[in-house]
Coordinates of C-alpha atoms in Angstrom, one line a residue:
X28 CA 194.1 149.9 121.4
X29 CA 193.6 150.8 125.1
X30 CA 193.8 148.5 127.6
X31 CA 190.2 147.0 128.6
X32 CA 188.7 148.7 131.7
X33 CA 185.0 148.9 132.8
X34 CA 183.2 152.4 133.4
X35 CA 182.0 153.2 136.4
X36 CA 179.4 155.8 137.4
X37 CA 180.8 158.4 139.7
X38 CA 179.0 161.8 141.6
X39 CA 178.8 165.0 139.5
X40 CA 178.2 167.6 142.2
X41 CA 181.5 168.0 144.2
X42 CA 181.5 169.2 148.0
X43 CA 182.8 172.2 149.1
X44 CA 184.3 170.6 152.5
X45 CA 185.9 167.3 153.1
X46 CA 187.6 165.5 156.0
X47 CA 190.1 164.6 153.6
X48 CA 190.7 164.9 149.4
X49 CA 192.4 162.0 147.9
X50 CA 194.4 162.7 144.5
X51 CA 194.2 159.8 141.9
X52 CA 191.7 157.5 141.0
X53 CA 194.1 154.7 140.6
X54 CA 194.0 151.3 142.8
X55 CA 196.0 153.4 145.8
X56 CA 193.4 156.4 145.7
X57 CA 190.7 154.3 145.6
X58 CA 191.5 152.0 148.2
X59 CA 193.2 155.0 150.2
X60 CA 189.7 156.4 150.1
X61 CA 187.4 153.0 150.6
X62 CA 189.3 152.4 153.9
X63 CA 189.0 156.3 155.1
X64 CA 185.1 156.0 154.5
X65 CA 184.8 152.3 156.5
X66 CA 186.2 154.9 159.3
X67 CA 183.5 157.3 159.0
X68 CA 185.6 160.3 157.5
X69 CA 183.8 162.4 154.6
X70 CA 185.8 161.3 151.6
X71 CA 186.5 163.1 148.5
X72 CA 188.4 161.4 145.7
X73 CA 189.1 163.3 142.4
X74 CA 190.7 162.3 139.4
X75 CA 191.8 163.4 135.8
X76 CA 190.4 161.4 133.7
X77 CA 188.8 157.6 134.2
X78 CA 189.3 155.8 137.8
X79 CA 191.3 153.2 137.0
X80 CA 192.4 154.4 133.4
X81 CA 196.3 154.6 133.6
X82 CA 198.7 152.4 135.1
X83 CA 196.0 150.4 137.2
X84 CA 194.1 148.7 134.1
X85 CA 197.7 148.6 132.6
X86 CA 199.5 145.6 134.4
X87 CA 199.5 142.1 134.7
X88 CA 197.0 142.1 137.6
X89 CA 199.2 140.1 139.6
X90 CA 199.2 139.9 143.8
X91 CA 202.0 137.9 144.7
X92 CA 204.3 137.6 147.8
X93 CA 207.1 135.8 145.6
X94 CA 210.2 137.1 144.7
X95 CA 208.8 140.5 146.9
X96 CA 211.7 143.0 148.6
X97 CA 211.8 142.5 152.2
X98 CA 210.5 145.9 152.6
X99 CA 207.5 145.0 150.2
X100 CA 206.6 142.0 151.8
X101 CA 204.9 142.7 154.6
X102 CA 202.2 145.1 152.5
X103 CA 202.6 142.1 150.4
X104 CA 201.1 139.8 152.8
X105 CA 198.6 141.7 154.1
X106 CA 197.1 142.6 150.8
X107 CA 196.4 139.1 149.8
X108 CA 194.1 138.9 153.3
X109 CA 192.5 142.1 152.2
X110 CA 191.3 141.5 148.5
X111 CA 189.6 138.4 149.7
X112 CA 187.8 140.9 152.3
X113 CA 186.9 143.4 150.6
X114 CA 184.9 141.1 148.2
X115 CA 183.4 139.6 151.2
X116 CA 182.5 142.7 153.0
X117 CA 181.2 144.9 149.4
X118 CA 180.0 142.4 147.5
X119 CA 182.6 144.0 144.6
X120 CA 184.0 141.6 142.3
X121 CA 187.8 142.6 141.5
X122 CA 188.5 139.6 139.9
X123 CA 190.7 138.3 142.9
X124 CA 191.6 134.4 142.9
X125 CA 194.4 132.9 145.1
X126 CA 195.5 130.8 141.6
X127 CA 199.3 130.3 142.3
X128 CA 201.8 131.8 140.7
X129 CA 204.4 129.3 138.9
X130 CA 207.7 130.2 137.9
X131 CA 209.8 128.2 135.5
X132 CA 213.3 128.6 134.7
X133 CA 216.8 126.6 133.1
X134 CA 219.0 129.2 134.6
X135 CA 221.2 127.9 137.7
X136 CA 221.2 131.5 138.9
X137 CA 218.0 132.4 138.6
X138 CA 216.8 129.2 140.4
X139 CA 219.2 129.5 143.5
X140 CA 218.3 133.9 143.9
X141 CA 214.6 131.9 144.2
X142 CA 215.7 129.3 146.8
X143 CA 217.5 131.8 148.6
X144 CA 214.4 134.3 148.3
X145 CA 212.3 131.2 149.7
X146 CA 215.0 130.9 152.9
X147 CA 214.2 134.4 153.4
X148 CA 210.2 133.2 153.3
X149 CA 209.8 130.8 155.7
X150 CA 211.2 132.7 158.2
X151 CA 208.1 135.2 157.6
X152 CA 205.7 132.2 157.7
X153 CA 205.6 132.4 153.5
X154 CA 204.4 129.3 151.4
X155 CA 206.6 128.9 148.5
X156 CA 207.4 125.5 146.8
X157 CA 211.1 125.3 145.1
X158 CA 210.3 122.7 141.9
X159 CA 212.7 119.8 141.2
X160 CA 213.4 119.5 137.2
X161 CA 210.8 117.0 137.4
X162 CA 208.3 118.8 139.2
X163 CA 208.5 122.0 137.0
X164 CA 208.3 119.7 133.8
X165 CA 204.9 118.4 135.8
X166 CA 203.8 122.0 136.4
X167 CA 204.6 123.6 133.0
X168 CA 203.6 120.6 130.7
X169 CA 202.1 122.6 128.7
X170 CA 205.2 124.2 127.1
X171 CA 206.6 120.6 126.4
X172 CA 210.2 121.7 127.5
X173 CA 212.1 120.3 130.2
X174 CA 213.3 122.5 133.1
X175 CA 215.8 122.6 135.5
X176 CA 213.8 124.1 138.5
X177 CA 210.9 126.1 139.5
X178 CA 209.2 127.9 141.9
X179 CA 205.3 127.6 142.5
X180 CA 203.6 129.9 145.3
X181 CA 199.9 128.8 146.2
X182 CA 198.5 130.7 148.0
X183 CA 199.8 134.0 145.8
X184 CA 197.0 135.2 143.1
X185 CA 195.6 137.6 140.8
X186 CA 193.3 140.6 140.3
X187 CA 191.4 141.7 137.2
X188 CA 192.8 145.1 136.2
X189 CA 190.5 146.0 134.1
X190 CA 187.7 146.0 137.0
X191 CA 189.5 146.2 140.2
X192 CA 189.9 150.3 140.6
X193 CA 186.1 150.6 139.2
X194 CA 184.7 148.2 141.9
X195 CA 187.1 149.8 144.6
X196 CA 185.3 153.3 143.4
X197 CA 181.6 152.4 143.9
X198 CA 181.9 150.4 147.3
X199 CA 183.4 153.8 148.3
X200 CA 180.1 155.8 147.2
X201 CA 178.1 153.4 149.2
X202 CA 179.9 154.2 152.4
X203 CA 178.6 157.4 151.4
X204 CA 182.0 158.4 149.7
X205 CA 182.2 160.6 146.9
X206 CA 184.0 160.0 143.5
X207 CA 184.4 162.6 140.8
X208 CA 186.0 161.7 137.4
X209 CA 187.1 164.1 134.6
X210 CA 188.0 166.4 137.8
X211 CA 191.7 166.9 137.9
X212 CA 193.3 168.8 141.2
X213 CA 195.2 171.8 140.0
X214 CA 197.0 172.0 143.8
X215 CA 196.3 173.2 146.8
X216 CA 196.0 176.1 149.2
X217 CA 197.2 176.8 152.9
X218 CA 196.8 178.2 156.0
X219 CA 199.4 178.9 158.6
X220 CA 201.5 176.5 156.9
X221 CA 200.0 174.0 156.4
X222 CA 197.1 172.2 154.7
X223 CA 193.6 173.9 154.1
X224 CA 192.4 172.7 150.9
X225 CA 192.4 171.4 147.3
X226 CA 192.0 173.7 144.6
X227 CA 190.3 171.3 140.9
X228 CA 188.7 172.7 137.5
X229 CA 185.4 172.0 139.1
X230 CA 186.2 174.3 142.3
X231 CA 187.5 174.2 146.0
X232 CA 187.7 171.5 148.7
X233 CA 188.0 172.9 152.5
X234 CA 189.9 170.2 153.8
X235 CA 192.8 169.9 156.4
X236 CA 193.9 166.3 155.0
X237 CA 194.9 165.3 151.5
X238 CA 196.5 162.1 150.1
X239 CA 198.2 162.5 146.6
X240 CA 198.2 159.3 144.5
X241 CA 198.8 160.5 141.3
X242 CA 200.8 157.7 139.8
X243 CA 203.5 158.8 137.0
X244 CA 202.5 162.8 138.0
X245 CA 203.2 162.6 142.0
X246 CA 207.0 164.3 141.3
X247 CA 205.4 167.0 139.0
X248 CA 202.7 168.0 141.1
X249 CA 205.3 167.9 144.3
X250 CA 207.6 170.3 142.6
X251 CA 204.3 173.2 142.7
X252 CA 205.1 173.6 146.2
X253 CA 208.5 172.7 146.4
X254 CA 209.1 169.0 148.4
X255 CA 211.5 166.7 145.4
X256 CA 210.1 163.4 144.7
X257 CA 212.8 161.4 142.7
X258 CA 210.6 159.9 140.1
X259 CA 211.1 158.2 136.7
X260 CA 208.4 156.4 134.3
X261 CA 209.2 153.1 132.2
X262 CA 207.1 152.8 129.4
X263 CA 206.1 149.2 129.2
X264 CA 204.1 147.2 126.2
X265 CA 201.8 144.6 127.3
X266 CA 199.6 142.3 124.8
X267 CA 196.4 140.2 124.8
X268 CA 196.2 136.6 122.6
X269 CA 193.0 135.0 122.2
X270 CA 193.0 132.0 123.7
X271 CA 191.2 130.0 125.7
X272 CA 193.0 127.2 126.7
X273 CA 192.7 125.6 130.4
X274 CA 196.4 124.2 129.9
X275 CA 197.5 127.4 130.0
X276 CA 198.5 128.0 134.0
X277 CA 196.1 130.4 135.4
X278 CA 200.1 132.6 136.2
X279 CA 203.4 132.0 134.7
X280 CA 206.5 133.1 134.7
X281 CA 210.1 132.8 132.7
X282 CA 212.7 134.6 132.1
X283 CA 211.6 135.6 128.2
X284 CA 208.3 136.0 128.6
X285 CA 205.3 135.9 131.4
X286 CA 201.5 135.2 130.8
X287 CA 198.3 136.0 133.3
X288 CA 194.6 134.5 132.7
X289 CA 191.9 137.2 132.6
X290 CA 188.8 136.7 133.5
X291 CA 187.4 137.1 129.8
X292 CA 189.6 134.1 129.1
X293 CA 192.2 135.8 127.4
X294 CA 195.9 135.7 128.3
X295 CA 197.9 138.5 128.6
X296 CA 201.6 138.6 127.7
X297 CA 204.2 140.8 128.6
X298 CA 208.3 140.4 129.1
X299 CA 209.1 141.3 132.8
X300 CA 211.2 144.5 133.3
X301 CA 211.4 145.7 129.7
X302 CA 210.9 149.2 128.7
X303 CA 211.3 152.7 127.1
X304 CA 212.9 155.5 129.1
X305 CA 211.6 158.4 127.5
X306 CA 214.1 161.4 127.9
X307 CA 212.0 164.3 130.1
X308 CA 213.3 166.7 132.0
X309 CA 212.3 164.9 135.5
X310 CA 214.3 162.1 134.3
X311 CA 217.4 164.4 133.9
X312 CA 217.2 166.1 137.0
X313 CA 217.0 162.9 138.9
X314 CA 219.2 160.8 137.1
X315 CA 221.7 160.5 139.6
X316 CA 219.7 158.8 142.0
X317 CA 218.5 156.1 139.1
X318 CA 221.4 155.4 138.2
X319 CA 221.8 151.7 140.4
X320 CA 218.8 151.1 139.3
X321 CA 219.6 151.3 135.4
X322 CA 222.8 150.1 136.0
X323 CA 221.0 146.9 137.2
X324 CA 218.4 146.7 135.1
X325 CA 220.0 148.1 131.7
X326 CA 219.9 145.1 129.7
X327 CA 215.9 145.0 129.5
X328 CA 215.7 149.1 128.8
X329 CA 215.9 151.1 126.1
X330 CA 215.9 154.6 125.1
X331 CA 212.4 155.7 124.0
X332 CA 211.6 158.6 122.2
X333 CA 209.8 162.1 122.8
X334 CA 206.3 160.5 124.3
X335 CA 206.9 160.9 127.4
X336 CA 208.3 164.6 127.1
X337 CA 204.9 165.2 125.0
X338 CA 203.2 163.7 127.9
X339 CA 203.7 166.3 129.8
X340 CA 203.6 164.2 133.3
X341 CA 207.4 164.7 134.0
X342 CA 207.4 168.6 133.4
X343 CA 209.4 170.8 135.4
X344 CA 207.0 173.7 135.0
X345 CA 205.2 175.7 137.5
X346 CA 201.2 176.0 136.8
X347 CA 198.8 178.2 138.2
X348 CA 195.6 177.4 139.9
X349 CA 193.5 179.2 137.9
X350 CA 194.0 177.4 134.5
X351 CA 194.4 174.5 132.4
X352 CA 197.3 172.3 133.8
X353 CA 199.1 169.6 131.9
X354 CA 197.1 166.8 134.1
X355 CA 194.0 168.6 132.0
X356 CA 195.4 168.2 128.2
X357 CA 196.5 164.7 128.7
X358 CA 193.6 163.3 131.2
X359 CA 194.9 159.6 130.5
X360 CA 198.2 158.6 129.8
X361 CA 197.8 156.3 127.0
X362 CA 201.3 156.0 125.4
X363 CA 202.0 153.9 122.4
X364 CA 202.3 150.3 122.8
X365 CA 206.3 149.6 121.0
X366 CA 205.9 147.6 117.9
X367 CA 209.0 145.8 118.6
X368 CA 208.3 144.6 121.8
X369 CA 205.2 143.7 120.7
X370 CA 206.5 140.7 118.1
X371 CA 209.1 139.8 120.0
X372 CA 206.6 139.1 122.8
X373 CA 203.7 137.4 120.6
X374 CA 207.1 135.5 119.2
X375 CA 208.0 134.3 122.7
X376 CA 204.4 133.0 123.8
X377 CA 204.2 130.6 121.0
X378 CA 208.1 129.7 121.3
X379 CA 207.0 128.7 125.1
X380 CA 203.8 127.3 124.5
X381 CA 203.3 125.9 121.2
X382 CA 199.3 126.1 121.0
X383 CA 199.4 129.5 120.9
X384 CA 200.4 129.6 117.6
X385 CA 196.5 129.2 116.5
X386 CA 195.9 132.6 118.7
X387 CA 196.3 136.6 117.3
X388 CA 197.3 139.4 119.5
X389 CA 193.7 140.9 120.3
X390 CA 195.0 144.1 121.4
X391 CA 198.5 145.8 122.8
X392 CA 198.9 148.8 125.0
X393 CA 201.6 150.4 126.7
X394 CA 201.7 152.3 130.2
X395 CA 203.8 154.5 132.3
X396 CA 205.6 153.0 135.7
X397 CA 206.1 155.1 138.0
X398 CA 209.3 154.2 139.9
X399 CA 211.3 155.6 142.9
X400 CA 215.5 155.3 142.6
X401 CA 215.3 151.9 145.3
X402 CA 212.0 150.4 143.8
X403 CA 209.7 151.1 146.6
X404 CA 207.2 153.1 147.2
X405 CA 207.3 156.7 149.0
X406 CA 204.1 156.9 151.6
X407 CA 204.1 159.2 154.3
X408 CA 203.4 162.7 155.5
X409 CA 205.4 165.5 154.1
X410 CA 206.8 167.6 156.8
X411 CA 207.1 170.8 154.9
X412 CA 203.6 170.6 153.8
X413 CA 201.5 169.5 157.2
X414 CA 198.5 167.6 156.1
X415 CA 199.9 165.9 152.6
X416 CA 200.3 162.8 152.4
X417 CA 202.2 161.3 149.5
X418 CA 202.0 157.7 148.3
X419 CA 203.4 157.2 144.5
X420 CA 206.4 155.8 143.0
X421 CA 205.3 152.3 143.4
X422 CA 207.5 150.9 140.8
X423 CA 205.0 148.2 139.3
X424 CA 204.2 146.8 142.2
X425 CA 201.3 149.1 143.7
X426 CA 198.1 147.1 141.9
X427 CA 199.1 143.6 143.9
X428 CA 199.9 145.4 147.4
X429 CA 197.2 148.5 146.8
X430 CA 194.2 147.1 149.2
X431 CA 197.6 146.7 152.3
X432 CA 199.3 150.3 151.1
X433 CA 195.3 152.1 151.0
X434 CA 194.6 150.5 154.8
X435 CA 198.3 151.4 155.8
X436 CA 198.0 155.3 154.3
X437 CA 194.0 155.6 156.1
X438 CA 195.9 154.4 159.2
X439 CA 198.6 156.9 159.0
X440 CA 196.0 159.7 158.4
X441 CA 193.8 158.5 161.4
X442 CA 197.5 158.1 163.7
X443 CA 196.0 154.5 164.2
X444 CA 198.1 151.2 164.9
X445 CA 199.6 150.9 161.3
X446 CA 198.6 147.6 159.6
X447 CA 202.6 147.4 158.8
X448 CA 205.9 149.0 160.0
X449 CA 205.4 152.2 157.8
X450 CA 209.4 153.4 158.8
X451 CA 210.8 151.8 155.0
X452 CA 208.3 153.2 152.7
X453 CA 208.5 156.9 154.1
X454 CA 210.0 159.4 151.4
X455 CA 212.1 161.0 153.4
X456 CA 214.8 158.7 152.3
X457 CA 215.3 159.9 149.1
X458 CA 216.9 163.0 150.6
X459 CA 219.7 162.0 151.4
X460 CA 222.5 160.0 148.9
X461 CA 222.1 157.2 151.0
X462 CA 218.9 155.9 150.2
X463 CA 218.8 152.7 150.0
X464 CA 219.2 149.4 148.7
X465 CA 217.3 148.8 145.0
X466 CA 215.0 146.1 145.2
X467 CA 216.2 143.4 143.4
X468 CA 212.4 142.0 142.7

């Protein structure tokens, strides 16, 4: 079953000239695109399939600062300012609520990584609230275990994924925006060297300016005109129980399994960091560069199967611009929730809370991360390709921090103040074998 999302109504005629083309109709294109139209410029977003319909309906819906990279955090903090004004200045209801997060935990070295983290905070001017035994006991009574520590972060919160990237599309068409769905971009076109427009099914888009965020295919369509993206998808299974039960925090945390509130009054349930790799070519060729990563992370990832080589989003092909592309035969990536991870899950929801054990799993779906070899995200201008702008590879972190990585991508297209130090997130890095630190978060 796919993961709940609500349809929006986008325009059918597309323009033939553009101040600038944004690629993906996820929760970075849209955003990228709502802040380019508050400035004025003629926007054009385009996307595949559904706005909102892969990885962006597909996650926990959380917007935290806790637990964030250094390098994340500012984006991080910003973000939280801007969901709360966009809903003021659109009227748009994402689903946005500064609920807490709360974190729970019996492991001595969990809890002192979070009090260390939470050092690390205060100097940034941070809230976050390290729990005594007896304060997480307070704060997660509704497991009836005891704990040895916690962490609770007020002011953090959560989005509703499932509406967030729809809303985000029409308060773009208001600003007079345009948004075309069931359009995928086959590439692009040049002039002099750089930039001059984007070629989709539906026909041409003069434009000097283009921002691809195509999620899980950014690396593939990169490769068409030669700039490497080091990127790797983790196919992860989230569930849905039906139950409403207040006692339930509204976001919570362990080790063996985490739970988010939606808005419907279900509670999805998921186990943090666990995953498929799917073999695919992409992954081979950058293996190298992933392999900190999976040497960090090995013990919640497993080897998948052929899905994600079926896919087709991690392809080394070449395509031409005058037919069908892979984004075309697979305009939503909808891979198969794992069965396994789906009743170990349910298993470890009602082993934490007991009530749950009255609830069913409403629904289960997977989707594909789309993750760089350090954990954060590549956004910047591509110097071989004047005029592209890439922002992808946000490693499961881009629905919480997309309104503060959109503002920060419109201000590096309109060379404007950035909202944030842009230096860390620019993909640039990745060319070199030293590049970087993996985020530990």
């Amino acid at each position: 079953m796919p993961a709940p999302l609500i349809s929006v109504e986008t325009n059918s005629e597309l323009p033939t000239h553009a101040d600038i083309v944004v690629i993906g109709g996820g929760i970075i294109g849209t955003f990228t695109a709502y802040y380019l139209a508050k400035r004025g410029m003629k926007v054009a977003l385009v996307e595949k399939g559904r706005v909102g319909a892969e990885q962006s309906s597909r996650n926990w819906g959380w917007c935290r600062q806790q637990n964030r990279d250094a390098r994340e955090l500012p984006l991080s903090t910003k973000s939280l300012d801007l969901w709360e004004q966009f809903a003021a200045e659109t009227g748009e209801d994402t689903g946005f609520r500064r609920c807490g997060l709360l974190y729970l935990s019996n492991n001595e070295k969990e809890l002192a990584s979070w009090a260390k983290w939470g050092e690390f905070a205060r100097t940034v001017n941070v809230k976050t609230h390290m729990l005594t035994a007896e304060q997480a006991a307070e704060h997660g009574r509704v497991t009836g275990k005891s704990w040895k520590g916690g962490v609770f972060s007020p002011t953090d919160g959560t989005a509703d994924p499932s509406r967030a990237a729809p809303a985000v599309a029409r308060a773009i068409i208001k600003l007079g925006g345009t948004v075309h769905q069931g359009c995928a971009a086959r590439g692009l076109e040049t002039e002099g060297g750089r930039l001059s427009a984007v070629v989709t099914e539906k026909g041409t888009i003069r434009t000097k300016l283009a921002v691809l965020a195509g999620g899980a295919w950014a690396s593939s369509f990169c490769r068409q005109y030669g700039i490497r993206f080091p990127q790797a998808s983790i196919r992860q299974t989230i569930l849905s129980v039906s139950k409403n039960a207040q006692e339930i925090p509204d976001a919570l945390h362990t080790d063996e399994v985490s739970m988010t509130r939606r808005s419907d009054g279900g509670i999805t349930v998921a186990i943090s960091g666990r995953g498929r790799v799917d073999p695919t070519l992409q992954l081979l060729r950058f293996a190298p560069q992933f392999l900190p990563m999976f040497q960090r992370r090995w013990r919640k990832l497993a080897p998948g199967g052929l899905e994600g080589f079926q896919s087709g989003h991690e392809g080394l092909g070449r395509w031409r611009l005058d037919q069908p592309t892979p984004m075309e035969r697979m305009r939503i990536l909808d891979p198969k929730a794992d069965a396994s991870t789906v009743e170990l899950t349910y298993k470890r929801a009602v082993d934490l809370i007991p009530m749950l054990k009255t609830s069913s799993v409403t629904a289960a779906w997977a989707g594909y991360v789309d993750s760089t070899p350090d954990g954060v995200p590549g956004i910047g201008e591509m110097a071989s390709l004047p005029g592209l702008v890439l922002a992808a590879g946000f490693s499961g972190h881009g629905f919480g921090i997309g309104p503060g990585a959109g503002h920060l991508i419109a201000d590096i297209v309109c060379d404007m103040t950035p909202l944030v130090d842009p230096r860390p997130y620019h993909p640039d890095r990745f060319q070199s074998s030293a590049w970087g630190k993996v985020a530990e978060f």
